[in-house]
Amino acid sequence: MPNILEVAKDTIEQFQKEQRHMLIAKEENATRTYESLKDDYLSLKVILNIAGVNLTYIDKIKE
């Protein structure tokens, strides 16, 4: 079973990947894709907030 640090690391990596895809979708004006990615982004953001991760420096979307 993974420890809390491994789970946090994995979730942060997923969060950052999701943001990269969102930024690309926004740049390409792919609104449906952006909104779909946003659902996962918000879910990951909630998980990281509950885990006590400070998103100040890693959250590039700011929604």
CSV table of C-alpha atoms in Angstrom, one decimal, residues 7-28:
chain,number,residue,atom,x,y,z
A,7,VAL,CA,-0.1,9.4,-3.1
A,8,ALA,CA,0.5,13.2,-2.8
A,9,LYS,CA,3.3,13.0,-5.3
A,10,ASP,CA,1.2,11.1,-7.8
A,11,THR,CA,-1.8,13.4,-7.4
A,12,ILE,CA,0.4,16.5,-7.8
A,13,GLU,CA,1.8,15.1,-11.0
A,14,GLN,CA,-1.7,14.4,-12.3
A,15,PHE,CA,-2.8,17.9,-11.3
A,16,GLN,CA,0.2,19.4,-13.2
A,17,LYS,CA,-0.5,17.3,-16.3
A,18,GLU,CA,-4.1,18.2,-16.3
A,19,GLN,CA,-3.2,21.9,-16.1
A,20,ARG,CA,-0.8,21.6,-19.1
A,21,HIS,CA,-3.6,20.0,-21.1
A,22,MET,CA,-6.0,22.7,-20.1
A,23,LEU,CA,-3.7,25.5,-21.1
A,24,ILE,CA,-3.1,23.9,-24.5
A,25,ALA,CA,-6.9,23.4,-25.0
A,26,LYS,CA,-7.5,27.1,-24.0
A,27,GLU,CA,-4.8,28.3,-26.4
A,28,GLU,CA,-6.3,26.2,-29.2
